[in-house]
mmCIF file of the C-alpha atoms, coordinates in Angstrom:
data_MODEL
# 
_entry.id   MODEL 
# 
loop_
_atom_site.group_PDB 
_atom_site.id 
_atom_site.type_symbol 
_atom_site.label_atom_id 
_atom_site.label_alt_id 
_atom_site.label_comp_id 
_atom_site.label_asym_id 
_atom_site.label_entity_id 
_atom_site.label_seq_id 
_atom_site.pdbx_PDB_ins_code 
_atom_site.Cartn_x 
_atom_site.Cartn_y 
_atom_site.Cartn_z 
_atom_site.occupancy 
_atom_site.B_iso_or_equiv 
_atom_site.pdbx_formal_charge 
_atom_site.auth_seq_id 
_atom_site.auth_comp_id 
_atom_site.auth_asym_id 
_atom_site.auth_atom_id 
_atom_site.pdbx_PDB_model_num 
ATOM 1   C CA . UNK A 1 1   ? -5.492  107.294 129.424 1.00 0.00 ? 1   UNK A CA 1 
ATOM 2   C CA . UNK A 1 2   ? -7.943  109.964 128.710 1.00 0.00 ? 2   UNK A CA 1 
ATOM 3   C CA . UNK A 1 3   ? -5.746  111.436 126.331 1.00 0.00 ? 3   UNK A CA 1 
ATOM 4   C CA . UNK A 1 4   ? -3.368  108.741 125.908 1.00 0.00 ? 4   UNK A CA 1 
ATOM 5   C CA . UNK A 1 5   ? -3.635  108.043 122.328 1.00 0.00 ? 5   UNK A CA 1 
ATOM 6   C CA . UNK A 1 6   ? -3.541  111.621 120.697 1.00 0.00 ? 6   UNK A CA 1 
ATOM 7   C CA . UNK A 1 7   ? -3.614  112.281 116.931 1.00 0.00 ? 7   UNK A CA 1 
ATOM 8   C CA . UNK A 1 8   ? -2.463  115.839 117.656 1.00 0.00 ? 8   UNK A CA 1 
ATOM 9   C CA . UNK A 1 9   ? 1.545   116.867 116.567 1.00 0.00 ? 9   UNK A CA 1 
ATOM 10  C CA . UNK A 1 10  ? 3.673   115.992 119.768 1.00 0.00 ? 10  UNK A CA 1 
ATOM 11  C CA . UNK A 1 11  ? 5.675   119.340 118.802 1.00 0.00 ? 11  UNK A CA 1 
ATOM 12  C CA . UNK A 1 12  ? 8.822   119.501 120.711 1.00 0.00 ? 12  UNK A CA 1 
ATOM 13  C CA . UNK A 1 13  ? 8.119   117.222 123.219 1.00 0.00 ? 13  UNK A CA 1 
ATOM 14  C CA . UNK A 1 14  ? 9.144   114.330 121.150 1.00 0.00 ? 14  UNK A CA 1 
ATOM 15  C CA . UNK A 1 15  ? 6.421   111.793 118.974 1.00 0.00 ? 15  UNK A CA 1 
ATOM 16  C CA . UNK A 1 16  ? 3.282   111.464 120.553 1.00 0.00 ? 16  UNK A CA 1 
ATOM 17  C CA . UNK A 1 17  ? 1.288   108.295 122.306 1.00 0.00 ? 17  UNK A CA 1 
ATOM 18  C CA . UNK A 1 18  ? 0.080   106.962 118.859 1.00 0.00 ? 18  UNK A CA 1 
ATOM 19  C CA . UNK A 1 19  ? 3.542   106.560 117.528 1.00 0.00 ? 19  UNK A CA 1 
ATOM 20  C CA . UNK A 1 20  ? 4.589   104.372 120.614 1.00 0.00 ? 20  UNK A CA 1 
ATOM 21  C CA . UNK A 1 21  ? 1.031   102.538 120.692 1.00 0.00 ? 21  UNK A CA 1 
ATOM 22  C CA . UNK A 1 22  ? 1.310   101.310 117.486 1.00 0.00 ? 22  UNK A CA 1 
ATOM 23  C CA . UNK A 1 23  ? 4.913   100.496 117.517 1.00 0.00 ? 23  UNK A CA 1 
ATOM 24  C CA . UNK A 1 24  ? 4.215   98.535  120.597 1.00 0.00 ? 24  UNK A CA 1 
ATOM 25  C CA . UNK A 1 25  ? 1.965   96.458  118.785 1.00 0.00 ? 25  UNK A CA 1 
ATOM 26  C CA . UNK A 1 26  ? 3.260   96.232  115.700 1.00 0.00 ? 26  UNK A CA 1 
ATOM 27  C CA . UNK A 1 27  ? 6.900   94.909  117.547 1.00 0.00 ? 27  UNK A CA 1 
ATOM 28  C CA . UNK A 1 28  ? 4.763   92.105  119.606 1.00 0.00 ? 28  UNK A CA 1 
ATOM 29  C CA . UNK A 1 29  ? 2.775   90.818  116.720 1.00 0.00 ? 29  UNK A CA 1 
ATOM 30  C CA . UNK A 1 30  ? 6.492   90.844  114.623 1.00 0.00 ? 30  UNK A CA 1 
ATOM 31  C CA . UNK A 1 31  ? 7.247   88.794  117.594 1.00 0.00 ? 31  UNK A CA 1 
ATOM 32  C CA . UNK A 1 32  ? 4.463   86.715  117.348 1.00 0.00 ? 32  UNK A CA 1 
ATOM 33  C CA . UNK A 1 33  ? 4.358   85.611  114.016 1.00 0.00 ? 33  UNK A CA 1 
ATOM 34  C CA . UNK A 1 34  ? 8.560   84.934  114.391 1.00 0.00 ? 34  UNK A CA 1 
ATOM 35  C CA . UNK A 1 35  ? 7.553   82.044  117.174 1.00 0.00 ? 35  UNK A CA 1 
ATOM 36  C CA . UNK A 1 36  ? 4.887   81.140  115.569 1.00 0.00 ? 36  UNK A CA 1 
ATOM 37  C CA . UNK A 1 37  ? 7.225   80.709  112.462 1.00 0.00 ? 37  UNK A CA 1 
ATOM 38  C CA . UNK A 1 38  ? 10.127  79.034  114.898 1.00 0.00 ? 38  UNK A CA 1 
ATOM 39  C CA . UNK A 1 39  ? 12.547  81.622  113.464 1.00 0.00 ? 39  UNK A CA 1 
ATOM 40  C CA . UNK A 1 40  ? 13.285  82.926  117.119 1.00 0.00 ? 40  UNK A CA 1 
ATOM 41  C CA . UNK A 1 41  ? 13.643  80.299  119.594 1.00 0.00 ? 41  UNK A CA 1 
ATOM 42  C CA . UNK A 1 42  ? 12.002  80.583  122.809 1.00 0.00 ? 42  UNK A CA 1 
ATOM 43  C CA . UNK A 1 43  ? 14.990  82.554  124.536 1.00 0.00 ? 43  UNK A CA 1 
ATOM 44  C CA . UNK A 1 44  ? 15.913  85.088  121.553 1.00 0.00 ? 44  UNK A CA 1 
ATOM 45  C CA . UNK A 1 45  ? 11.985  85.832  121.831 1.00 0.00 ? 45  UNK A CA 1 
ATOM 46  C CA . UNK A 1 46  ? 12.004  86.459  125.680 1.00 0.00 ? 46  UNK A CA 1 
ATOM 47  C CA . UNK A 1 47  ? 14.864  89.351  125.631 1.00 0.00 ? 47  UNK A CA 1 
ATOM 48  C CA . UNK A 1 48  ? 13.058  90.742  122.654 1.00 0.00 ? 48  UNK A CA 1 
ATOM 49  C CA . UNK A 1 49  ? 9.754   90.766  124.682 1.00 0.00 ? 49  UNK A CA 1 
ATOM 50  C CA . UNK A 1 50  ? 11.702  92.287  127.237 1.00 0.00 ? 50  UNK A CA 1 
ATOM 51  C CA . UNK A 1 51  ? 12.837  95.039  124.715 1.00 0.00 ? 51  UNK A CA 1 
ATOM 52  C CA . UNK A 1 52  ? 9.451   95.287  123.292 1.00 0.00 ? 52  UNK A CA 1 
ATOM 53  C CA . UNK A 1 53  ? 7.932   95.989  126.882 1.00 0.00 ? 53  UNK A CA 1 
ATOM 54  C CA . UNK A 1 54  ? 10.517  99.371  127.407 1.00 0.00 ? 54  UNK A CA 1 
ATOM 55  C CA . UNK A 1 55  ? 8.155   101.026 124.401 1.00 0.00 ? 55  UNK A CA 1 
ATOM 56  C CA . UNK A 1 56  ? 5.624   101.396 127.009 1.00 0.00 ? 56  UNK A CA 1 
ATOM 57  C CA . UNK A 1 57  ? 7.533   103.922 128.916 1.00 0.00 ? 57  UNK A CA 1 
ATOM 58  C CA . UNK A 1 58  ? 7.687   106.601 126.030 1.00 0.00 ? 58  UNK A CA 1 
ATOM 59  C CA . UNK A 1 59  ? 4.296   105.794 125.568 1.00 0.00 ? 59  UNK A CA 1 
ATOM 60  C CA . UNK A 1 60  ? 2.768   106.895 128.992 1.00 0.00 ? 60  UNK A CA 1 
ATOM 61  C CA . UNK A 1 61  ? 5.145   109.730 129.790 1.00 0.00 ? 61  UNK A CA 1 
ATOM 62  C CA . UNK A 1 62  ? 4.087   110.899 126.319 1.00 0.00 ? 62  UNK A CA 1 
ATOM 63  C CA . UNK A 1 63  ? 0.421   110.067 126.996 1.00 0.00 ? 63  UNK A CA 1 
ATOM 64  C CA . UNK A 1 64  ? 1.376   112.785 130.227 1.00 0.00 ? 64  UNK A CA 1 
ATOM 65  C CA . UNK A 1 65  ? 2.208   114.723 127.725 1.00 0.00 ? 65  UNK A CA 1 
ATOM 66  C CA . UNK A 1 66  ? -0.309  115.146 125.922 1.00 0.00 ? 66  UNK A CA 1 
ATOM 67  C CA . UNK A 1 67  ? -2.631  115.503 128.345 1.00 0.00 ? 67  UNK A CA 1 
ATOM 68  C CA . UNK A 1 68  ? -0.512  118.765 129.633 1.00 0.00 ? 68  UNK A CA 1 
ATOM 69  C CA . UNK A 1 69  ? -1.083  119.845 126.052 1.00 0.00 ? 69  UNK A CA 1 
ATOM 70  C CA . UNK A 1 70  ? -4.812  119.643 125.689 1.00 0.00 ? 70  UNK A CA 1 
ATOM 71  C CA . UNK A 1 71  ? -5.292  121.256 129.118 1.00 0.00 ? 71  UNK A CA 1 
ATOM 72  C CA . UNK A 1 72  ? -6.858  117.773 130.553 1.00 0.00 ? 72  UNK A CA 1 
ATOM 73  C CA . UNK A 1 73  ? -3.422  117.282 132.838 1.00 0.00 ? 73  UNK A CA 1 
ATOM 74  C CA . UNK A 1 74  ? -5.217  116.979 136.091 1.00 0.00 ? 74  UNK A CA 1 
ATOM 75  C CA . UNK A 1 75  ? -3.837  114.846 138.815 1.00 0.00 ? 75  UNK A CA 1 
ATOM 76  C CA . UNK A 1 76  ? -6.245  112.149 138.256 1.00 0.00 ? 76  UNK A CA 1 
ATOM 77  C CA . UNK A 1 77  ? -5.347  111.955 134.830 1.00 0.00 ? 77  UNK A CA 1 
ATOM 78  C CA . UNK A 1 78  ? -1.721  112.015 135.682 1.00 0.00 ? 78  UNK A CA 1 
ATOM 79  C CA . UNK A 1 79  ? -2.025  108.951 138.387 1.00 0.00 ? 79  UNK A CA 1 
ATOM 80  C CA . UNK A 1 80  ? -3.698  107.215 135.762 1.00 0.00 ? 80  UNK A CA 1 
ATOM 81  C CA . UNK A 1 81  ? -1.410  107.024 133.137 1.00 0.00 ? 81  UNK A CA 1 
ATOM 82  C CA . UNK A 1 82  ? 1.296   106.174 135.799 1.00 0.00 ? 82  UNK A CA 1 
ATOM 83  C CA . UNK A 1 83  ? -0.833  103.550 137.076 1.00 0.00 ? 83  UNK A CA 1 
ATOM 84  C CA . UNK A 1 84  ? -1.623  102.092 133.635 1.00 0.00 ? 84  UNK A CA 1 
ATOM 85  C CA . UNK A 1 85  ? 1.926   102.240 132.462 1.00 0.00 ? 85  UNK A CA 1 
ATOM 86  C CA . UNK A 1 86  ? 3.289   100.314 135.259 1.00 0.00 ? 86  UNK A CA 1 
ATOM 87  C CA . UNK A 1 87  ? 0.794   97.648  135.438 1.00 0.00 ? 87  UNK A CA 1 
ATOM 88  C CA . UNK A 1 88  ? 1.281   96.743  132.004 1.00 0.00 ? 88  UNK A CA 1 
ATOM 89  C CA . UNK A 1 89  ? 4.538   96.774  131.975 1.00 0.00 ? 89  UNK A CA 1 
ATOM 90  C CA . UNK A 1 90  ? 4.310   94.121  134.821 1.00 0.00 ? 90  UNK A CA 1 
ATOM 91  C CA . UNK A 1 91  ? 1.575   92.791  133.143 1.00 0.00 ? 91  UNK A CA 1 
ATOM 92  C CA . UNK A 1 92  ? 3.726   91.903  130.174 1.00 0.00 ? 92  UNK A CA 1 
ATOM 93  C CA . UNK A 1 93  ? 6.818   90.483  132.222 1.00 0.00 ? 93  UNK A CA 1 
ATOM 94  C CA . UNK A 1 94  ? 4.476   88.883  134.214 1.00 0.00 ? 94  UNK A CA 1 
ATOM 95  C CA . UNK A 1 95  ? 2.973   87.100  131.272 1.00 0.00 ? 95  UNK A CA 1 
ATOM 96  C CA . UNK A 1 96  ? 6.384   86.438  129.890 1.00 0.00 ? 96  UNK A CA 1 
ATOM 97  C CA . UNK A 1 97  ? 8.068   85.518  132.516 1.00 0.00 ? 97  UNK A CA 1 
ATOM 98  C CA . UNK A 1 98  ? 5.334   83.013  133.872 1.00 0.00 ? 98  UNK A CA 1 
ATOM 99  C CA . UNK A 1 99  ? 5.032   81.258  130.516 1.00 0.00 ? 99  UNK A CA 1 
ATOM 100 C CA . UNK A 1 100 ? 9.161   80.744  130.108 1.00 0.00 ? 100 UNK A CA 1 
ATOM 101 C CA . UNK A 1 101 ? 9.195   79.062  133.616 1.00 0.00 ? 101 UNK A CA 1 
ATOM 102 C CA . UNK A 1 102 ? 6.020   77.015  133.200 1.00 0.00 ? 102 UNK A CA 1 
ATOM 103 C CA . UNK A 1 103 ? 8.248   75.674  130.185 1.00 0.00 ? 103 UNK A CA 1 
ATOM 104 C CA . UNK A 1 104 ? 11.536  74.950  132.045 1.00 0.00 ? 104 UNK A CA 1 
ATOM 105 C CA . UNK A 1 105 ? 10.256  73.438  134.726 1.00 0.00 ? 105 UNK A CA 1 
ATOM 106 C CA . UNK A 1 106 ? 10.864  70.256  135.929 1.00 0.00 ? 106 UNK A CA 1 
ATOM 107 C CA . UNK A 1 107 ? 8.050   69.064  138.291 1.00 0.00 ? 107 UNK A CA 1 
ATOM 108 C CA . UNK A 1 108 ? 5.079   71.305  138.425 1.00 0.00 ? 108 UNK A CA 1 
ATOM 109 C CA . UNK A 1 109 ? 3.624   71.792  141.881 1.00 0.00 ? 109 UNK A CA 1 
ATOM 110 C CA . UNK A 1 110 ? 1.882   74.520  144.116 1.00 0.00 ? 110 UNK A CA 1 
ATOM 111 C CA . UNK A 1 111 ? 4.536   76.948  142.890 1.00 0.00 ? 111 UNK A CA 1 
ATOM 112 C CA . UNK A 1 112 ? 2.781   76.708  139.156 1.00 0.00 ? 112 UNK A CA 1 
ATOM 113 C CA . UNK A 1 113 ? -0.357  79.014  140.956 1.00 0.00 ? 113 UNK A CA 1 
ATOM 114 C CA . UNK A 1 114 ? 1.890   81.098  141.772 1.00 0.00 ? 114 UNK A CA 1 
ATOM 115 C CA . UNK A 1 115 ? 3.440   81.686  138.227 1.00 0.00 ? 115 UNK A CA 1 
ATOM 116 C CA . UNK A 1 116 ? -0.173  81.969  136.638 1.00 0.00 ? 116 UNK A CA 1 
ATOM 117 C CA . UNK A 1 117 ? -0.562  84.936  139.323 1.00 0.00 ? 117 UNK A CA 1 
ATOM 118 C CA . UNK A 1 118 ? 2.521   87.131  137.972 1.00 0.00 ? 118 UNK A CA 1 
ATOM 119 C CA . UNK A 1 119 ? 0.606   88.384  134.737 1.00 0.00 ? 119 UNK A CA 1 
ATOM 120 C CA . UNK A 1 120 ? -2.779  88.016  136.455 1.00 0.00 ? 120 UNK A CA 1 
ATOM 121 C CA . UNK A 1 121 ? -1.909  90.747  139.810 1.00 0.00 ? 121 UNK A CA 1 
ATOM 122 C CA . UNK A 1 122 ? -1.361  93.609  137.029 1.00 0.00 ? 122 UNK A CA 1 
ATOM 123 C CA . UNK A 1 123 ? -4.747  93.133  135.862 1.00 0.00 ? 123 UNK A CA 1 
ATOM 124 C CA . UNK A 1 124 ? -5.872  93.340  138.689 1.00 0.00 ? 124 UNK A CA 1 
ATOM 125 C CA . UNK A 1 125 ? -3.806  96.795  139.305 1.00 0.00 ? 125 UNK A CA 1 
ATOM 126 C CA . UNK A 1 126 ? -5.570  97.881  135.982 1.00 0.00 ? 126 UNK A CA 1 
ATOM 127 C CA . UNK A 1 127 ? -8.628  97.461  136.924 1.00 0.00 ? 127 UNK A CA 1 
ATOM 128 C CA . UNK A 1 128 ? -8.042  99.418  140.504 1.00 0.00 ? 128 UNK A CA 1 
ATOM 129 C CA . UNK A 1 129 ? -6.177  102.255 138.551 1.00 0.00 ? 129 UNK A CA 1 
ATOM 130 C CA . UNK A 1 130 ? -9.469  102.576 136.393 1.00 0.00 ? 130 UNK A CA 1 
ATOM 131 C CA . UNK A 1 131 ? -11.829 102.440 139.445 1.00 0.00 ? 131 UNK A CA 1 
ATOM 132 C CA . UNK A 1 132 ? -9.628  104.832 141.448 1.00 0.00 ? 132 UNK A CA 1 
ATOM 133 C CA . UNK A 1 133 ? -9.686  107.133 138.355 1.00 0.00 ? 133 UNK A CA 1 
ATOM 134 C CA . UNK A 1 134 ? -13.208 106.669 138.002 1.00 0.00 ? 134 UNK A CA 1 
ATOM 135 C CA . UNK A 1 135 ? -13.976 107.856 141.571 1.00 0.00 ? 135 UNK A CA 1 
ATOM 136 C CA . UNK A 1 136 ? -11.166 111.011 141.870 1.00 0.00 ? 136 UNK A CA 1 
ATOM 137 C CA . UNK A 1 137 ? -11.824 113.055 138.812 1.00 0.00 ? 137 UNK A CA 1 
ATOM 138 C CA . UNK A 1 138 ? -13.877 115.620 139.338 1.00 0.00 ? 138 UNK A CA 1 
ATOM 139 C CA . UNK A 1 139 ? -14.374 116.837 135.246 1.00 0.00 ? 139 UNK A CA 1 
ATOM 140 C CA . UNK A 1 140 ? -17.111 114.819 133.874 1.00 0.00 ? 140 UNK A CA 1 
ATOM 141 C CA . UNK A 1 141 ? -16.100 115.169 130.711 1.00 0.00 ? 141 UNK A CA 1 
ATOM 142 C CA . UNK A 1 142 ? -13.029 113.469 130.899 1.00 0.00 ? 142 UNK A CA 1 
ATOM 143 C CA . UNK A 1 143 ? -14.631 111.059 132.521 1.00 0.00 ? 143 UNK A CA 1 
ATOM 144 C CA . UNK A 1 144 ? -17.347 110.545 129.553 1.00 0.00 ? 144 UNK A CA 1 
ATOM 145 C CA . UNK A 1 145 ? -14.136 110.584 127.379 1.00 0.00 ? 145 UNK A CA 1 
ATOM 146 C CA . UNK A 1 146 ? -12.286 107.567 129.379 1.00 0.00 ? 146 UNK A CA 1 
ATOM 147 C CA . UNK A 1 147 ? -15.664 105.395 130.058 1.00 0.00 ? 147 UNK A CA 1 
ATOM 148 C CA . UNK A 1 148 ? -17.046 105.143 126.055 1.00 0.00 ? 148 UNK A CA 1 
ATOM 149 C CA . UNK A 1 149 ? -13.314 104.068 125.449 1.00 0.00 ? 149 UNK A CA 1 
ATOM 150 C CA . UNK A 1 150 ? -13.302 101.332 127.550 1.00 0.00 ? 150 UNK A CA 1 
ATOM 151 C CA . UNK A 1 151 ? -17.148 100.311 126.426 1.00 0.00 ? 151 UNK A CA 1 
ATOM 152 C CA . UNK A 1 152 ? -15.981 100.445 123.250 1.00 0.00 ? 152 UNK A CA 1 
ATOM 153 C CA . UNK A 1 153 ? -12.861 98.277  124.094 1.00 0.00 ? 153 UNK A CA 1 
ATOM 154 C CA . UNK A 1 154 ? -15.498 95.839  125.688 1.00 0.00 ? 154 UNK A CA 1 
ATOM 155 C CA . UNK A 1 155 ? -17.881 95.729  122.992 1.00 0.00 ? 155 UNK A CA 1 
ATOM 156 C CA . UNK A 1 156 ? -14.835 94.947  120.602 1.00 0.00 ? 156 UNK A CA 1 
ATOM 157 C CA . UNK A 1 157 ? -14.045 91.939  122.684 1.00 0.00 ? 157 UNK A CA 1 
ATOM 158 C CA . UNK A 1 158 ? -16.838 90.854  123.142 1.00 0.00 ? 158 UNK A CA 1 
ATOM 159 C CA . UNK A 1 159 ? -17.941 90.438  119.523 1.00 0.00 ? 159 UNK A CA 1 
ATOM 160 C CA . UNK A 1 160 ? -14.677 89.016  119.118 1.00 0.00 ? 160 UNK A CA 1 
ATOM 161 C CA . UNK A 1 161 ? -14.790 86.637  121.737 1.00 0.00 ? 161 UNK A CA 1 
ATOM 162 C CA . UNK A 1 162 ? -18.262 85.359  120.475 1.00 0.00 ? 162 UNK A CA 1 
ATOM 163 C CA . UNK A 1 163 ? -17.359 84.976  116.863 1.00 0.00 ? 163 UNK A CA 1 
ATOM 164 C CA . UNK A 1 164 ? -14.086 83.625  117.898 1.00 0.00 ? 164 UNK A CA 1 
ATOM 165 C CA . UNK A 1 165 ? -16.190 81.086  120.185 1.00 0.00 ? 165 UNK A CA 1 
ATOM 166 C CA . UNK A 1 166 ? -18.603 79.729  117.624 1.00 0.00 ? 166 UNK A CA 1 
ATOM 167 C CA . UNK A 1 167 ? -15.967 78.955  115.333 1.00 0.00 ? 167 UNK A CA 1 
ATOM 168 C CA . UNK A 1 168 ? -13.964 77.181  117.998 1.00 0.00 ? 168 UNK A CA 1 
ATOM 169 C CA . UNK A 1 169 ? -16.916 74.883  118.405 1.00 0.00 ? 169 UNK A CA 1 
ATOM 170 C CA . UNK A 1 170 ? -17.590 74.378  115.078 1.00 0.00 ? 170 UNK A CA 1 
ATOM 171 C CA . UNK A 1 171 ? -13.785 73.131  114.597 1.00 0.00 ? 171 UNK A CA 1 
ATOM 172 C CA . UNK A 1 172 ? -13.079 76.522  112.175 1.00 0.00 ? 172 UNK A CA 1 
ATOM 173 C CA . UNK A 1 173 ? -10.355 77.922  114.040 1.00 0.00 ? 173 UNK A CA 1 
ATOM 174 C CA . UNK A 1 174 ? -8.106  76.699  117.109 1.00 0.00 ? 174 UNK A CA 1 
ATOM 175 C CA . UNK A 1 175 ? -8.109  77.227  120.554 1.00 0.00 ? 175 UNK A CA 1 
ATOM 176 C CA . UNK A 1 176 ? -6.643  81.026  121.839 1.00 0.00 ? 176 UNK A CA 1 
ATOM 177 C CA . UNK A 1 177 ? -6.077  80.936  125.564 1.00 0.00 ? 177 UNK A CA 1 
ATOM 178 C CA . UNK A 1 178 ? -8.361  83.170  127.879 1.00 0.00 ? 178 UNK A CA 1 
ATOM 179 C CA . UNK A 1 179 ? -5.944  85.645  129.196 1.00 0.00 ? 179 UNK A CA 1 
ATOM 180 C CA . UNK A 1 180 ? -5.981  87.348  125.219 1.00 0.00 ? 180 UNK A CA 1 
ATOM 181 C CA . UNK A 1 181 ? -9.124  89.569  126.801 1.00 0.00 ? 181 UNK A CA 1 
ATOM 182 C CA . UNK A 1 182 ? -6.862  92.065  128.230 1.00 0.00 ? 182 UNK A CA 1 
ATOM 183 C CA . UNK A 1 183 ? -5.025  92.812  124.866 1.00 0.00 ? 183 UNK A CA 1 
ATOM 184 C CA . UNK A 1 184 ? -7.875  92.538  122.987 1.00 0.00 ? 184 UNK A CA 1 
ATOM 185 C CA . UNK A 1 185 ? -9.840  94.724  124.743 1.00 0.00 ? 185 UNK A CA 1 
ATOM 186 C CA . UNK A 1 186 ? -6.665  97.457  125.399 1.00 0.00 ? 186 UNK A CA 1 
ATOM 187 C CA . UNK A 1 187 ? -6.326  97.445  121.788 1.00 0.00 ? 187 UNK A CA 1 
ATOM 188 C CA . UNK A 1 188 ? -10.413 97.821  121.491 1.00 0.00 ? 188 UNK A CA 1 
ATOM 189 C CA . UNK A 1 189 ? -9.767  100.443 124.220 1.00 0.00 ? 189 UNK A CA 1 
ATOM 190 C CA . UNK A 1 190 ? -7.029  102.560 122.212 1.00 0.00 ? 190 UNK A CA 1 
ATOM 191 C CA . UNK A 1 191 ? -9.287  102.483 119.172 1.00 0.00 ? 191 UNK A CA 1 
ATOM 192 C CA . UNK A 1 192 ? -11.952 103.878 120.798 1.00 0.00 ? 192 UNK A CA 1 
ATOM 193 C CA . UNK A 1 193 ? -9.780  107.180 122.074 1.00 0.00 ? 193 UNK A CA 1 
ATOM 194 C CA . UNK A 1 194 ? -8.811  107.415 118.731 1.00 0.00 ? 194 UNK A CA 1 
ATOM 195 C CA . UNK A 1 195 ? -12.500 107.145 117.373 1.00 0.00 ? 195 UNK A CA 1 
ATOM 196 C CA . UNK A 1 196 ? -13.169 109.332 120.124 1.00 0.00 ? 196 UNK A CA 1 
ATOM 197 C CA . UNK A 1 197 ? -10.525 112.115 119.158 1.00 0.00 ? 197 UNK A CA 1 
ATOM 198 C CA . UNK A 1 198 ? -11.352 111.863 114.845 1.00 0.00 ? 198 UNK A CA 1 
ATOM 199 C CA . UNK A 1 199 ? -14.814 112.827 115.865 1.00 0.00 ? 199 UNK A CA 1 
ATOM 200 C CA . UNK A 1 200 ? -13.546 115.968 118.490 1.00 0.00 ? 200 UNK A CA 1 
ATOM 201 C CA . UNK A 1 201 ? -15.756 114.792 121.438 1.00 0.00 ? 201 UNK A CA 1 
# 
């Protein structure tokens, strides 16, 4: 997602990657806080996941987009965001879909490794997309622009996993499962290509 999140007018192409990032996130944490709140039940909130998860499409092909726009299009950068986009898509169906039938079923067995493995194989594709990224693009630059974003990202959850940690011991705060470190740090990530693009590097 080298230049995935762009601050830059998305002309006539349509509204640019930052307009679908943060609606993306701002539709999950409404979500959130309505099952926190048990005003949606646990099947209203599944097909609106489901609806919340299509925002990711405008938000890669216009990440493609943009890229075309700042002259940083190249095929790397295109397999990338392709990559990205449909691993977390299937990372958040995965996730969805695992913890809605770890919750209807009736006799957990073997199968039950197999439904913490649906949201756990598109990391997994994340992480390849990155390396293979990594590895085929040939402007370092780009490169610089795409590592620092995802230090940054780590950084981010790391501080936030430590603080969080401490006060979890202490008794201060409850429990949040593991598998938050991939949002946390895509969100840390997205920051960080928008730090990256304020400052013009």
């Amino acid at each position: 997602m080298t230049d995935a999140i762009d601050t830059a007018k998305p002309g006539k192409s349509g509204r640019g990657p930052a307009f679908w990032g943060i609606s993306f996130g701002l539709a999950m944490a409404v979500l959130a806080a309505l099952r926190i709140a048990d005003i949606v039940g646990e099947k209203a909130g599944f097909a609106i996941m489901l609806g919340c998860s299509l925002l990711l499409i405008p938000l890669f092909r216009s990440a493609n987009r943009a890229a075309r726009r700042g002259g940083c299009a190249s095929p790397a950068v295109l397999r990338y965001n392709r990559g990205m986009g449909v691993s977390s898509i299937a990372y958040v169906l995965g996730l969805g879909t695992a913890i809605w039938a770890y919750n209807h079923q009736q006799d957990p067995g073997v199968w039950t490794y197999g439904l913490a493995l649906l949201p756990v194989l598109p990391i997994f594709g994340m992480i390849w997309t990155m390396g293979r990224y990594l590895v085929e693009e040939t402007d370092e630059y780009l490169k610089y622009r795409v590592v620092v974003a995802a230090l940054i990202g780590l950084g981010g959850l790391l501080s936030i996993a430590s603080l969080w940690g401490f006060l979890e011991t202490f008794e201060l705060v409850p429990h949040v499962p593991g598998w938050a470190a991939v949002p946390v740090w895509a969100i840390g990530m997205g920051l960080g290509q928008f730090w990256i693009k304020a400052r013009g590097q």
